[in-house]
Amino acid sequence: MSAATVAYPAETDVADASAEAREDAPPGSFTITLIIRRFIPEIDEEPRWEDFDVNVFPTDRILDALHKIKWEQDGSLTFRRSCAHGICGSDAMRINGRNRLACKTLIKDLDPSKPIYVEAIKGLPLEKDLVVDMEPFFESYRQIQPFLQASGTPDRERHQTVEARARFDDTTKCILCAACTSSCPVFWTDGQYFGPAAIVNAHRFIFDDRDEASQVRLDILNDKEGVWRCRTTFNCSDACPRGIEVTKAIAEVKQAVLRGRA
Amino acid sequence: MWSWVLHRITGVGIYFFLLVHILDTALVRVSPEAYNAVIAQYKNPIMGLGELALVAAIGFHALNGLRIILIDFTGFGTRHQKAMFYIVLALWVVLLLGFAPRHLMHVFGGA
């Protein structure tokens, strides 16, 4: 289908500029340049930047662009994705210097006239291209005991007031994508730090009045590498694709540690 | 993030100033003449600009420190941290506008 036969209006100025670049490009689409930080351990000693031109619609996501590259240009491009709809938390990456989910970042929300830089999240060991080793991240997560601990076996559901539920509502939204933890400059230099995501998930249970192990978690986080490592840079709050007020949650845990109770 | 970066840089800078400051002040125990000789060395334009940088660093560190206290100890602090950062910058500029012209007149003459 050629652009001339269908009279769709061009969606943006960029679309006009790149229409001549690809004869077979669907109307409304345009070409963007993705500069991706590649690292293939069998070939590369150091990560290198490689650029790809890819034809996209403004409403496409970065993940769609990555798919097009992998399916049509270079099958060796490696990245994680699972649900592709912002729920599984697999495709957090650093896009134009900011941690985001590739599946929630629309091309039109970036500046498509400039190259878009895509690299793996920082602070975790790089395995290949956009894939990092998430094990240190999940190890911190496991350490804060992210599960309900309540005594007794009730014969009905555990009741909770609306107010009590609201205390930890924000932190229930975490999808464990690591965008926050890998945006934290403290975590970049100190891999021992629990990191924002682990503290957020601790917060979710510390302030749950059905849970009986709040004190245990407060003791775990009352550590040199616990909440006190947080320097309130707010990178985590800016990075969270779920809009969790991460630094606020960390501050609440800090205050709970000082008070000695949730 | 930039508030934190500035806070770090000014903090480390102030630390090194304090090291020198304690050493030169302690000189008065060695002899008042030695102390006077060292302090006299400071009276040149380069040190004058250094003093301006020192006051700027301490001013920012102090104001941003208050902001961090509000973030750590109040419920509203984290939500308004950006606005508070701009308030810190505004107060900082006002303080420096009061200090810098007068100080520079002392250093470079014209007072």
Coordinates of N, CA, C and O in Angstrom, one line a residue, chain A residues 6-7 9 15 26 40 45 68 75 86 100 104 110 125 131 139 143 150 152 162 169-170 179 185 190 206 224 246:
Chain A
V6 N -4.0 6.3 -0.1 CA -4.9 6.5 1.0 C -4.7 7.9 1.5 O -3.6 8.3 1.7
A7 N -5.8 8.6 1.7 CA -5.7 10.0 2.1 C -5.7 10.3 3.6 O -6.4 11.2 4.0
P9 N -4.5 11.8 6.8 CA -3.6 13.0 7.0 C -2.4 12.5 7.8 O -2.5 11.6 8.6
A15 N 6.2 12.8 10.4 CA 5.6 11.9 9.4 C 5.9 12.4 8.0 O 6.3 11.7 7.1
P26 N 3.5 2.5 5.8 CA 2.1 2.8 5.9 C 1.9 4.2 6.2 O 2.8 4.9 6.8
I40 N 26.9 -8.5 23.8 CA 26.8 -9.9 23.6 C 28.0 -10.5 24.2 O 29.1 -10.4 23.6
E45 N 33.7 -7.3 24.4 CA 34.3 -7.2 25.7 C 33.7 -6.1 26.5 O 33.6 -6.2 27.7
K68 N 10.1 -4.9 16.3 CA 10.3 -4.8 14.9 C 11.8 -5.0 14.5 O 12.1 -5.6 13.6
G75 N 17.9 -10.5 14.8 CA 17.3 -11.4 15.7 C 18.1 -11.6 17.0 O 17.6 -12.2 17.9
G86 N 2.4 -3.6 30.9 CA 2.6 -2.9 32.1 C 2.2 -3.5 33.4 O 2.0 -2.9 34.4
R100 N 12.0 3.4 32.5 CA 10.6 3.3 32.2 C 10.4 1.9 31.7 O 11.3 1.1 31.4
K104 N 5.1 0.7 28.1 CA 4.2 1.8 28.5 C 4.8 3.2 28.0 O 4.2 4.2 28.3
L110 N 8.0 10.7 23.4 CA 9.4 11.1 23.4 C 9.6 12.1 22.2 O 8.6 12.5 21.6
P125 N 24.0 -6.6 37.4 CA 25.0 -7.2 36.4 C 24.4 -7.4 35.1 O 23.3 -8.0 34.9
V131 N 19.2 -7.2 29.0 CA 18.9 -8.1 30.0 C 19.9 -8.0 31.1 O 21.1 -8.1 30.9
E139 N 16.8 -11.1 45.7 CA 17.3 -11.5 47.0 C 16.9 -10.5 48.1 O 16.5 -10.9 49.2
Q143 N 14.4 -11.0 51.4 CA 14.9 -10.8 52.8 C 13.9 -10.0 53.6 O 13.9 -10.2 54.8
A150 N 0.4 -14.1 59.9 CA -0.6 -13.9 60.9 C -0.8 -15.2 61.6 O -0.8 -16.3 61.0
G152 N -2.9 -18.1 63.9 CA -4.3 -18.6 63.9 C -4.8 -18.9 62.5 O -4.3 -18.4 61.5
V162 N -11.5 0.3 56.1 CA -11.1 1.1 54.9 C -9.9 1.9 55.2 O -8.9 2.0 54.4
D169 N -2.2 1.2 50.7 CA -2.7 1.0 49.4 C -1.7 1.3 48.3 O -1.6 0.5 47.3
D170 N -0.9 2.4 48.4 CA 0.0 2.8 47.4 C 1.0 1.7 47.1 O 1.3 1.4 45.9
A179 N 12.6 -0.7 38.2 CA 12.9 0.6 37.7 C 13.3 1.6 38.8 O 14.2 2.4 38.6
P185 N 20.9 6.3 42.8 CA 22.4 6.5 42.8 C 23.1 5.8 44.0 O 24.2 5.4 43.8
D190 N 26.4 1.0 45.8 CA 26.4 0.2 47.0 C 25.3 -0.9 46.7 O 24.1 -0.8 47.1
I206 N 4.3 -4.0 56.5 CA 4.6 -3.3 57.8 C 3.3 -2.6 58.3 O 2.9 -2.6 59.4
K224 N 22.4 -0.3 58.5 CA 23.2 0.5 57.7 C 22.8 0.4 56.2 O 22.8 1.4 55.5
V246 N 7.4 6.3 46.0 CA 8.4 5.4 46.7 C 9.1 6.1 47.8 O 9.2 5.5 48.9

